[in-house]
């Protein structure tokens, strides 16, 4: 559809439209024609891991694409691991938001460890079920990033435990 005619589109916010899996997959197939797209917000669309993976796959070679928000899409830890596989091939992506996706500590750790081999400098993993101890272990990876990359992780869970960050 309509996205195929929007090659000059630079930013697009399609948040909270309940695209679901099928809508997300259809959306992903149209993204390759948006060659000037720099930012895409798709939070709260219930797309799941398959559609989220396909969207990242579709935008990874867009020459000016730097920001993707897939927050609140029920990606889960298995989906996070699939996304981690793609991250090093996303040549221009610098900001990736995966907030509130039911990503556990194993999925979060995989994403963070892969960041070193990617162009991502900000990874938002807030509001995912990662415990305090796991959060501290994962955050130690930040010290290894030569580019100053940052991971947003566990703020809400730390506050629940009485620790303010």
mmCIF file of C-alpha atoms in Angstrom:
data_model
loop_
_atom_site.group_PDB
_atom_site.id
_atom_site.type_symbol
_atom_site.label_atom_id
_atom_site.label_comp_id
_atom_site.label_asym_id
_atom_site.label_seq_id
_atom_site.Cartn_x
_atom_site.Cartn_y
_atom_site.Cartn_z
ATOM 1 C CA UNK A 1 0.000 0.000 0.000
ATOM 2 C CA UNK A 2 0.314 3.546 0.925
ATOM 3 C CA UNK A 3 3.851 3.319 2.336
ATOM 4 C CA UNK A 4 5.239 2.450 -1.097
ATOM 5 C CA UNK A 5 4.447 5.998 -2.228
ATOM 6 C CA UNK A 6 6.061 7.663 0.772
ATOM 7 C CA UNK A 7 9.723 7.360 -0.216
ATOM 8 C CA UNK A 8 10.471 10.854 1.176
ATOM 9 C CA UNK A 9 9.027 10.070 4.610
ATOM 10 C CA UNK A 10 11.585 10.833 7.356
ATOM 11 C CA UNK A 11 9.759 9.938 10.595
ATOM 12 C CA UNK A 12 6.701 7.842 11.229
ATOM 13 C CA UNK A 13 4.767 7.211 14.439
ATOM 14 C CA UNK A 14 2.288 4.356 14.208
ATOM 15 C CA UNK A 15 2.092 3.709 17.951
ATOM 16 C CA UNK A 16 -1.006 2.283 19.640
ATOM 17 C CA UNK A 17 -2.738 1.135 16.463
ATOM 18 C CA UNK A 18 -3.083 -2.545 17.411
ATOM 19 C CA UNK A 19 -1.480 -3.728 14.178
ATOM 20 C CA UNK A 20 -1.044 -7.234 15.582
ATOM 21 C CA UNK A 21 1.195 -9.840 14.007
ATOM 22 C CA UNK A 22 -0.329 -9.771 10.521
ATOM 23 C CA UNK A 23 -0.445 -5.975 10.349
ATOM 24 C CA UNK A 24 3.137 -5.770 11.556
ATOM 25 C CA UNK A 25 4.313 -8.250 8.918
ATOM 26 C CA UNK A 26 2.483 -6.331 6.178
ATOM 27 C CA UNK A 27 3.979 -3.086 7.471
ATOM 28 C CA UNK A 28 7.479 -4.614 7.419
ATOM 29 C CA UNK A 29 7.133 -5.668 3.779
ATOM 30 C CA UNK A 30 6.390 -2.074 2.734
ATOM 31 C CA UNK A 31 9.252 -0.413 4.644
ATOM 32 C CA UNK A 32 12.020 -1.040 2.114
ATOM 33 C CA UNK A 33 10.556 1.634 -0.180
ATOM 34 C CA UNK A 34 10.819 4.297 2.564
ATOM 35 C CA UNK A 35 14.476 4.960 1.742
ATOM 36 C CA UNK A 36 14.623 8.302 3.604
ATOM 37 C CA UNK A 37 13.020 7.019 6.789
ATOM 38 C CA UNK A 38 15.138 7.911 9.822
ATOM 39 C CA UNK A 39 12.870 7.062 12.752
ATOM 40 C CA UNK A 40 9.974 4.693 13.317
ATOM 41 C CA UNK A 41 7.801 4.374 16.417
ATOM 42 C CA UNK A 42 5.665 1.258 16.602
ATOM 43 C CA UNK A 43 5.105 0.914 20.337
ATOM 44 C CA UNK A 44 1.982 -0.737 21.739
ATOM 45 C CA UNK A 45 0.917 -2.587 18.613
ATOM 46 C CA UNK A 46 0.822 -6.195 19.903
ATOM 47 C CA UNK A 47 2.976 -7.346 16.995
ATOM 48 C CA UNK A 48 4.917 -10.078 18.793
ATOM 49 C CA UNK A 49 8.375 -11.349 17.990
ATOM 50 C CA UNK A 50 7.903 -12.351 14.327
ATOM 51 C CA UNK A 51 6.636 -8.994 13.099
ATOM 52 C CA UNK A 52 9.096 -7.065 15.279
ATOM 53 C CA UNK A 53 11.975 -9.117 13.872
ATOM 54 C CA UNK A 54 10.774 -8.533 10.299
ATOM 55 C CA UNK A 55 10.492 -4.787 10.888
ATOM 56 C CA UNK A 56 14.071 -4.603 12.141
ATOM 57 C CA UNK A 57 15.170 -6.727 9.214
ATOM 58 C CA UNK A 58 13.378 -4.386 6.785
ATOM 59 C CA UNK A 59 14.958 -1.187 8.118
ATOM 60 C CA UNK A 60 18.493 -2.438 8.750
ATOM 61 C CA UNK A 61 19.852 -1.254 5.395
ATOM 62 C CA UNK A 62 17.959 2.020 5.086
ATOM 63 C CA UNK A 63 20.756 4.605 4.742
ATOM 64 C CA UNK A 64 19.456 7.214 7.196
ATOM 65 C CA UNK A 65 17.537 4.980 9.597
ATOM 66 C CA UNK A 66 18.755 5.567 13.172
ATOM 67 C CA UNK A 67 15.838 5.128 15.629
ATOM 68 C CA UNK A 68 13.389 2.289 16.201
ATOM 69 C CA UNK A 69 10.842 2.018 18.999
ATOM 70 C CA UNK A 70 9.304 -1.439 19.392
ATOM 71 C CA UNK A 71 8.262 -0.955 23.028
ATOM 72 C CA UNK A 72 5.233 -2.842 24.360
ATOM 73 C CA UNK A 73 4.933 -5.369 21.553
ATOM 74 C CA UNK A 74 5.156 -8.683 23.456
ATOM 75 C CA UNK A 75 8.525 -9.586 21.923
ATOM 76 C CA UNK A 76 9.599 -11.810 24.823
ATOM 77 C CA UNK A 77 13.043 -13.212 25.504
ATOM 78 C CA UNK A 78 13.098 -15.498 22.470
ATOM 79 C CA UNK A 79 12.245 -12.518 20.286
ATOM 80 C CA UNK A 80 14.994 -10.492 21.969
ATOM 81 C CA UNK A 81 17.496 -13.204 21.082
ATOM 82 C CA UNK A 82 16.350 -13.090 17.440
ATOM 83 C CA UNK A 83 16.685 -9.301 17.424
ATOM 84 C CA UNK A 84 20.173 -9.626 18.920
ATOM 85 C CA UNK A 85 21.184 -11.738 15.915
ATOM 86 C CA UNK A 86 20.236 -8.883 13.581
ATOM 87 C CA UNK A 87 21.739 -5.998 15.574
ATOM 88 C CA UNK A 88 25.294 -6.201 14.168
ATOM 89 C CA UNK A 89 23.934 -5.977 10.606
ATOM 90 C CA UNK A 90 21.904 -2.816 11.339
ATOM 91 C CA UNK A 91 24.518 -0.489 9.906
ATOM 92 C CA UNK A 92 22.949 2.842 10.879
ATOM 93 C CA UNK A 93 20.705 2.087 13.873
ATOM 94 C CA UNK A 94 21.797 4.025 16.979
ATOM 95 C CA UNK A 95 18.691 3.997 19.212
ATOM 96 C CA UNK A 96 16.650 0.862 19.892
ATOM 97 C CA UNK A 97 13.716 0.930 22.313
ATOM 98 C CA UNK A 98 12.463 -2.436 23.583
ATOM 99 C CA UNK A 99 10.795 -1.246 26.772
ATOM 100 C CA UNK A 100 8.017 -3.366 28.334
ATOM 101 C CA UNK A 101 8.357 -6.444 26.124
ATOM 102 C CA UNK A 102 8.546 -9.225 28.723
ATOM 103 C CA UNK A 103 12.266 -9.704 28.049
ATOM 104 C CA UNK A 104 13.895 -11.593 30.928
ATOM 105 C CA UNK A 105 17.504 -11.335 32.102
ATOM 106 C CA UNK A 106 18.731 -13.923 29.579
ATOM 107 C CA UNK A 107 17.238 -12.017 26.648
ATOM 108 C CA UNK A 108 18.451 -8.669 28.010
ATOM 109 C CA UNK A 109 21.968 -9.998 28.500
ATOM 110 C CA UNK A 110 22.082 -11.293 24.917
ATOM 111 C CA UNK A 111 21.018 -7.888 23.566
ATOM 112 C CA UNK A 112 23.556 -6.013 25.675
ATOM 113 C CA UNK A 113 26.469 -8.292 24.830
ATOM 114 C CA UNK A 114 25.753 -7.955 21.104
ATOM 115 C CA UNK A 115 25.706 -4.134 21.367
ATOM 116 C CA UNK A 116 29.506 -4.058 21.198
ATOM 117 C CA UNK A 117 29.346 -5.360 17.632
ATOM 118 C CA UNK A 118 26.655 -2.914 16.558
ATOM 119 C CA UNK A 119 26.184 0.806 15.935
ATOM 120 C CA UNK A 120 23.604 1.076 18.743
ATOM 121 C CA UNK A 121 24.512 3.643 21.390
ATOM 122 C CA UNK A 122 21.223 3.631 23.361
ATOM 123 C CA UNK A 123 19.275 0.486 24.202
ATOM 124 C CA UNK A 124 16.098 0.974 26.231
ATOM 125 C CA UNK A 125 15.127 -2.156 28.154
ATOM 126 C CA UNK A 126 13.187 -0.503 30.972
ATOM 127 C CA UNK A 127 10.078 -2.172 32.378
ATOM 128 C CA UNK A 128 11.151 -5.713 31.516
ATOM 129 C CA UNK A 129 11.228 -8.504 34.149
ATOM 130 C CA UNK A 130 14.925 -8.389 35.021
ATOM 131 C CA UNK A 131 15.785 -8.772 38.708
ATOM 132 C CA UNK A 132 18.029 -6.409 40.643
ATOM 133 C CA UNK A 133 21.057 -8.762 40.780
ATOM 134 C CA UNK A 134 20.808 -9.596 37.066
ATOM 135 C CA UNK A 135 20.410 -5.903 36.277
ATOM 136 C CA UNK A 136 23.673 -5.062 38.032
ATOM 137 C CA UNK A 137 25.504 -7.862 36.207
ATOM 138 C CA UNK A 138 24.181 -6.795 32.800
ATOM 139 C CA UNK A 139 24.918 -3.096 33.432
ATOM 140 C CA UNK A 140 28.617 -4.003 33.925
ATOM 141 C CA UNK A 141 28.822 -4.625 30.168
ATOM 142 C CA UNK A 142 28.476 -0.862 29.632
ATOM 143 C CA UNK A 143 32.028 -0.389 30.889
ATOM 144 C CA UNK A 144 33.238 -2.328 27.845
ATOM 145 C CA UNK A 145 31.649 -0.020 25.270
ATOM 146 C CA UNK A 146 34.328 2.174 23.690
ATOM 147 C CA UNK A 147 31.687 4.394 22.055
ATOM 148 C CA UNK A 148 30.036 5.376 25.354
ATOM 149 C CA UNK A 149 26.900 3.353 24.623
ATOM 150 C CA UNK A 150 24.254 3.260 27.352
ATOM 151 C CA UNK A 151 21.677 0.697 28.375
ATOM 152 C CA UNK A 152 18.507 1.817 30.126
ATOM 153 C CA UNK A 153 17.618 -1.133 32.306
ATOM 154 C CA UNK A 154 15.707 -1.963 35.466
ATOM 155 C CA UNK A 155 14.841 1.538 36.695
ATOM 156 C CA UNK A 156 11.284 0.644 37.656
ATOM 157 C CA UNK A 157 12.345 -2.613 39.315
ATOM 158 C CA UNK A 158 15.111 -0.873 41.267
ATOM 159 C CA UNK A 159 12.670 1.763 42.485
ATOM 160 C CA UNK A 160 10.304 -0.982 43.613
ATOM 161 C CA UNK A 161 13.137 -2.422 45.699
ATOM 162 C CA UNK A 162 13.696 0.958 47.327
ATOM 163 C CA UNK A 163 16.785 1.890 45.329
ATOM 164 C CA UNK A 164 16.717 5.104 43.327
ATOM 165 C CA UNK A 165 18.886 5.485 40.223
#
